[in-house]
mmCIF file of C-alpha atoms in Angstrom:
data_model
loop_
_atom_site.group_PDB
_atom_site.id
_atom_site.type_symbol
_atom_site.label_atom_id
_atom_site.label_comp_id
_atom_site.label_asym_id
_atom_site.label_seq_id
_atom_site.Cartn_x
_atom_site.Cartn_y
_atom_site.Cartn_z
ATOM 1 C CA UNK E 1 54.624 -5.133 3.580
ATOM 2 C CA UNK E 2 51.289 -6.588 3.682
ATOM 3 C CA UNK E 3 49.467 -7.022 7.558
ATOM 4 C CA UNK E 4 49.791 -10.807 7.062
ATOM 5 C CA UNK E 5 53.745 -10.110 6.699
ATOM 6 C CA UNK E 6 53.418 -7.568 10.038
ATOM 7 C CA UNK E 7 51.824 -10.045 12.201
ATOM 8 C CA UNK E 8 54.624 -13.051 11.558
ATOM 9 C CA UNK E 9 57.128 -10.288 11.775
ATOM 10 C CA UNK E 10 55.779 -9.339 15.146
ATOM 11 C CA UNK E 11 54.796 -12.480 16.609
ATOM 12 C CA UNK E 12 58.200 -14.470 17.169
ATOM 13 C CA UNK E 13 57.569 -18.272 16.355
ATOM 14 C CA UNK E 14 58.028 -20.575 19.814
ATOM 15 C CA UNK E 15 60.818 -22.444 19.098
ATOM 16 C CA UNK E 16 60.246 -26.122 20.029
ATOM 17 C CA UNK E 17 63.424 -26.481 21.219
ATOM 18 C CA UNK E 18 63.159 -24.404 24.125
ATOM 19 C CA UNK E 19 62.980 -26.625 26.987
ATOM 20 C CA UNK E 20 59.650 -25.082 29.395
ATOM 21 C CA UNK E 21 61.990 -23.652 32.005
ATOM 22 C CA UNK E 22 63.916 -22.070 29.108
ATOM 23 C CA UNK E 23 60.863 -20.118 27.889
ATOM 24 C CA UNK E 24 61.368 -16.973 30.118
ATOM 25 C CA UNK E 25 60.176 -13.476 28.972
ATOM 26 C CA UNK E 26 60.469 -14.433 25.616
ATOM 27 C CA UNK E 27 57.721 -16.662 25.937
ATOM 28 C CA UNK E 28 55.614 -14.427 27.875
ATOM 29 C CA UNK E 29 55.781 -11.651 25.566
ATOM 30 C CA UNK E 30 54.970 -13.939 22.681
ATOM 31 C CA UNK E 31 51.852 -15.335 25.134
ATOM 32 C CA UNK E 32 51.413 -11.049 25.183
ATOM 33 C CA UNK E 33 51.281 -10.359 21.494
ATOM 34 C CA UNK E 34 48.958 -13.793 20.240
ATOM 35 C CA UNK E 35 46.517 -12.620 22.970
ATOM 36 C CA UNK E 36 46.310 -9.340 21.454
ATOM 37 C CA UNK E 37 46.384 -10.234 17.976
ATOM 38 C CA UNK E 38 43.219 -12.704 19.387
ATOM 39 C CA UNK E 39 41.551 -9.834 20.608
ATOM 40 C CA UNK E 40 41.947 -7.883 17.257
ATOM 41 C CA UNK E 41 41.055 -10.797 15.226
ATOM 42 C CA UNK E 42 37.995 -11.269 17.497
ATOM 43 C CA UNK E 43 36.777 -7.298 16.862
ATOM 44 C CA UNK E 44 37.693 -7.841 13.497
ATOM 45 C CA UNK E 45 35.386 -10.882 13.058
ATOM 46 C CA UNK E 46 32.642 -9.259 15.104
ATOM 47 C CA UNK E 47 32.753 -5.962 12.881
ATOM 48 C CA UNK E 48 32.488 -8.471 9.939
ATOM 49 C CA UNK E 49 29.871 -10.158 11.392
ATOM 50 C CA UNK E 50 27.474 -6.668 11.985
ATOM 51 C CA UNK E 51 28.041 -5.575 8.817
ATOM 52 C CA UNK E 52 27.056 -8.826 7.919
ATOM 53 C CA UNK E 53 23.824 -8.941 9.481
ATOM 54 C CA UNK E 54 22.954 -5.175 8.488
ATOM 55 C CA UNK E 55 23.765 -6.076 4.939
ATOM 56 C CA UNK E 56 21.295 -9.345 5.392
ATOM 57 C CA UNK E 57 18.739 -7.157 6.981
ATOM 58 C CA UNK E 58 19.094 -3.953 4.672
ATOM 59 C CA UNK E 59 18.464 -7.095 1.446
ATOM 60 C CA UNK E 60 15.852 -8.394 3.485
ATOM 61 C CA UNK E 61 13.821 -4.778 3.801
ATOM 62 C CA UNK E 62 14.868 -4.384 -0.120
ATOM 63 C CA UNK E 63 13.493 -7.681 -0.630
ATOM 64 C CA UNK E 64 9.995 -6.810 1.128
ATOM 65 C CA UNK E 65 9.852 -2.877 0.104
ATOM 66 C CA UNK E 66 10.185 -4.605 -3.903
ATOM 67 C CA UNK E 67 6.910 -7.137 -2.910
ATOM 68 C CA UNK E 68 4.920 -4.391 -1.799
ATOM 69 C CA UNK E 69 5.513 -2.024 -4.773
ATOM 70 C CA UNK E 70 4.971 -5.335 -7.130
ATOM 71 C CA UNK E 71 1.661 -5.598 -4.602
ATOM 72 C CA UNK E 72 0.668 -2.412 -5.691
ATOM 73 C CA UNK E 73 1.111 -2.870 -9.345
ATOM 74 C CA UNK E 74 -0.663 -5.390 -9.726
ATOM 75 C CA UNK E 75 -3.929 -3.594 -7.379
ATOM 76 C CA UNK E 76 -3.673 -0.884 -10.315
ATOM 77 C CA UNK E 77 -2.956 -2.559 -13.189
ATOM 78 C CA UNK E 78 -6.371 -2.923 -14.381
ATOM 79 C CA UNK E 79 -7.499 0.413 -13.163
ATOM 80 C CA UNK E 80 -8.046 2.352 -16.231
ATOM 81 C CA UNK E 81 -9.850 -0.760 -17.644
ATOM 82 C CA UNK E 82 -12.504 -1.142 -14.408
ATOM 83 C CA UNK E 83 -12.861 2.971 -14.980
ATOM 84 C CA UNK E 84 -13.433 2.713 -18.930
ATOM 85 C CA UNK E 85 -15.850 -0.258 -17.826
ATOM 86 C CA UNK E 86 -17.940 1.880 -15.095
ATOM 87 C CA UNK E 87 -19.208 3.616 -18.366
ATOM 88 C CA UNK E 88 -21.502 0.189 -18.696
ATOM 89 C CA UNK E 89 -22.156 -0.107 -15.318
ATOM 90 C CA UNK E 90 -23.798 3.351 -15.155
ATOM 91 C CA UNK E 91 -25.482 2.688 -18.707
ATOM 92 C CA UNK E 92 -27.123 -0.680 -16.700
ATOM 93 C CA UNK E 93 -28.095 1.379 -14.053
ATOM 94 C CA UNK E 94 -29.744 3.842 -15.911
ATOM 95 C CA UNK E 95 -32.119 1.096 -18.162
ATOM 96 C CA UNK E 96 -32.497 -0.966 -14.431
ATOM 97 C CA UNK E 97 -33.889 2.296 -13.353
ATOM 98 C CA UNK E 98 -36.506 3.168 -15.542
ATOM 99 C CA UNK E 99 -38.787 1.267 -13.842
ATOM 100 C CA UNK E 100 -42.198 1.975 -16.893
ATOM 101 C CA UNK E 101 -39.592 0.784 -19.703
ATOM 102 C CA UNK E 102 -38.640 -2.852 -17.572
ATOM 103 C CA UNK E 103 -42.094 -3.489 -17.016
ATOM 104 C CA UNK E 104 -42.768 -3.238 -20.165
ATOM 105 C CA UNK E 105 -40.088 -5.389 -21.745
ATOM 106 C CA UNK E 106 -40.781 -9.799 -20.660
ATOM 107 C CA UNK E 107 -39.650 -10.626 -17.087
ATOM 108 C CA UNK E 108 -36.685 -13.062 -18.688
ATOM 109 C CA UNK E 109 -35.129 -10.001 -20.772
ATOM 110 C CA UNK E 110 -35.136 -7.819 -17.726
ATOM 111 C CA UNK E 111 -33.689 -10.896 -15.286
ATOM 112 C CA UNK E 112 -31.020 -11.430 -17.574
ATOM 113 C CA UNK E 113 -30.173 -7.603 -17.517
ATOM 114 C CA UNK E 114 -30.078 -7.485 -13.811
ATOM 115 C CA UNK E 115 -27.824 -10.621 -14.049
ATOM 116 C CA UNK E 116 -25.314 -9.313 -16.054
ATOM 117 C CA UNK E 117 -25.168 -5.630 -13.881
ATOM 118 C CA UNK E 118 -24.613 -8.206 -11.097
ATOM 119 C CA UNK E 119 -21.770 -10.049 -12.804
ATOM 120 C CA UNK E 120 -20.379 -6.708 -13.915
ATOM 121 C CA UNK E 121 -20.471 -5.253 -10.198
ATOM 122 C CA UNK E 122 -18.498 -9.264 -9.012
ATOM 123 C CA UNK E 123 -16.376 -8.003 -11.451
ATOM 124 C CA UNK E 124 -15.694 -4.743 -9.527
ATOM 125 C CA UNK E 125 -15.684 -5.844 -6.578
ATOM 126 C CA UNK E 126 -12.977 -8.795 -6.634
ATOM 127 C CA UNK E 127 -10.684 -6.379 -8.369
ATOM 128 C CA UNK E 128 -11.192 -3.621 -5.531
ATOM 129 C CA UNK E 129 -13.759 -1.294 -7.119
ATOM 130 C CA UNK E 130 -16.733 -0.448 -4.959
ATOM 131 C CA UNK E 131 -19.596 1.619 -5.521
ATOM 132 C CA UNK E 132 -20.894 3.927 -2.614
ATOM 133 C CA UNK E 133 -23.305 5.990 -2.815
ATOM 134 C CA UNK E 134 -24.074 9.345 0.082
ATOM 135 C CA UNK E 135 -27.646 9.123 1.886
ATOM 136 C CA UNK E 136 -29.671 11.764 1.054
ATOM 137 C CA UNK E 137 -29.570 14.504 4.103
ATOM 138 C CA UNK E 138 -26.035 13.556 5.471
ATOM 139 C CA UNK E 139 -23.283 16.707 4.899
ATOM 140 C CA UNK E 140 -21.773 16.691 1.636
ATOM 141 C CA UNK E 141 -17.822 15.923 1.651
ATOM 142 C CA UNK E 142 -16.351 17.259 -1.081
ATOM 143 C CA UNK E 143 -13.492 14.182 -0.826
ATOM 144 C CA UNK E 144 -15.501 11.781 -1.715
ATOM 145 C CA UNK E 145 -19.291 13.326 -3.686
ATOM 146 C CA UNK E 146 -18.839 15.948 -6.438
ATOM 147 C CA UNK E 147 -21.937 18.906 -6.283
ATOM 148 C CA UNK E 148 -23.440 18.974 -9.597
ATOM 149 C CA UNK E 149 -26.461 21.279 -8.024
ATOM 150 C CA UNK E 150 -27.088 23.543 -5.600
ATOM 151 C CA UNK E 151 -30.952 23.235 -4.393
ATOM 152 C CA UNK E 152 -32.019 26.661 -2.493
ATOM 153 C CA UNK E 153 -34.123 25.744 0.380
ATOM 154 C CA UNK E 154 -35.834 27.683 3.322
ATOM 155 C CA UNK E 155 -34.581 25.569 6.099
ATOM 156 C CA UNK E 156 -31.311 26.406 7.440
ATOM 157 C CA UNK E 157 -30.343 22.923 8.845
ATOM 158 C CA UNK E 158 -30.843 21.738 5.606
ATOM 159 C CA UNK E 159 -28.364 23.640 4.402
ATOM 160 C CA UNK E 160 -25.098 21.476 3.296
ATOM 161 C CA UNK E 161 -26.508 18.124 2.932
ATOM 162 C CA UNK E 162 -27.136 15.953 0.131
ATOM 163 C CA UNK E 163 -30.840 16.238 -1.064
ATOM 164 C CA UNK E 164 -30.699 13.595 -4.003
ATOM 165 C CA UNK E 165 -27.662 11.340 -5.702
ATOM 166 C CA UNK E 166 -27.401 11.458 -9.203
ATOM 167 C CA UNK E 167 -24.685 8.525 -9.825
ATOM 168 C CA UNK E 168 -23.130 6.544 -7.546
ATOM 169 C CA UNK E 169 -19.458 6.870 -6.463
ATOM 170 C CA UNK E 170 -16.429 4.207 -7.088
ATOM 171 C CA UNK E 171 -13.624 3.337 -4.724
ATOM 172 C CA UNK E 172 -10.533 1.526 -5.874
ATOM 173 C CA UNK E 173 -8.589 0.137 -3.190
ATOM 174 C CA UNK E 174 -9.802 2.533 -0.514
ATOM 175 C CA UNK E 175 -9.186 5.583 -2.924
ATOM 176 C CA UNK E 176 -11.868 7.631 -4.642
ATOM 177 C CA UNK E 177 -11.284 7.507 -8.313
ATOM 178 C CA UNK E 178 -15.214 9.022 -9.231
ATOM 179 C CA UNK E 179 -16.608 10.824 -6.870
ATOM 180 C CA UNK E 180 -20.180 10.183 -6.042
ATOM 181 C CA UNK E 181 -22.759 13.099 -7.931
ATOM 182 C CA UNK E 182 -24.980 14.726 -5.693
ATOM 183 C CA UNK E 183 -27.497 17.661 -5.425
ATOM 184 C CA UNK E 184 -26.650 19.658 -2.365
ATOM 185 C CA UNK E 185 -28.457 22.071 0.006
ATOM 186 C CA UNK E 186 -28.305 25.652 -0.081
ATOM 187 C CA UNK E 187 -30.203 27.955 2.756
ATOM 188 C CA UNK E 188 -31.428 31.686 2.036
ATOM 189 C CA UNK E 189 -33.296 33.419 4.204
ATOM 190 C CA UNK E 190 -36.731 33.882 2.259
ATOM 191 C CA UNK E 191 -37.080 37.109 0.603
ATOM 192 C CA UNK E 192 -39.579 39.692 2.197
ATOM 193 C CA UNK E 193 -41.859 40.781 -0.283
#
């Protein structure tokens, strides 16, 4: 016996015959049990209705969480490509900053160099990728600048901080993916002869 088959089983059908004074307890109890089935049906439908609009909401977070990740993939998707291409960027540095060999070479040759570092670094930039480089004498941080040389020196404040950068550093997205090359700092006390 399925609920649908309890309910008519429980709830007696008003007969239309009964006259209104013949209603009696019979009608009253029937008044009884449709008010409570009501009040069931009305729980029911608002337990349907929750789960409802958790289901829509849960989708809805699904929904977002799967834009974000796409977001995401599509920030990194050309990362190895923008690191294989800082390779050219550091080679244009390099002839832009050997300052005897561009004066030597006509002014248009060494424009058109400088324009096309500039159009690489666009490039960079409107995909995410920024250079940075550390000033020479602030601390070295070893999240963001690699040590490639220790430089002894007499001065004990000087000890730590960046003396000289030997490349530049790249950010993708807010995340170091080459650290910057530096020449670093390192006291001791002078040797008493």
């Amino acid at each position: 016996m399925n609920s649908e088959e309890k309910d008519e089983e429980i709830v007696p059908e008003p007969s239309s015959e009964l006259e209104a004074g013949e209603e009696g307890d019979m009608g009253e109890a029937a008044i009884k049990k449709l008010r409570e089935r009501i009040k069931r049906l009305t729980e029911e439908k608002q337990e349907y209705l929750d789960l409802s609009q958790r289901l829509k909401a849960d989708y809805l977070n699904l929904k977002k969480e799967g834009e974000t990740e796409k977001a995401k993939i599509r920030e990194w998707a050309n990362a190895d490509l923008l690191l294989e291409l800082l390779n050219v960027a550091d080679s244009f540095s390099l002839a832009l900053g050997n300052q005897e060999a561009l004066k030597a070479v006509p002014e248009n040759w060494r424009q058109g160099v400088e324009y096309i570092y500039q159009k690489l670094q666009t490039v960079f930039r409107d995909h995410g990728l920024l250079e940075f480089k550390p000033q020479i004498g602030d601390l070295f941080n070893p999240e963001s600048e690699q040590a490639v040389e220790k430089v002894v020196t007499g001065e004990e404040t000087e000890d730590g901080k960046v003396v000289a950068v030997v490349q530049s550093g790249y950010r993708l997205h807010d995340k170091v993916v080459r650290p910057a090359q530096v020449k670093v700092a390192s006291w001791q006390l002078a040797e008493n002869n």
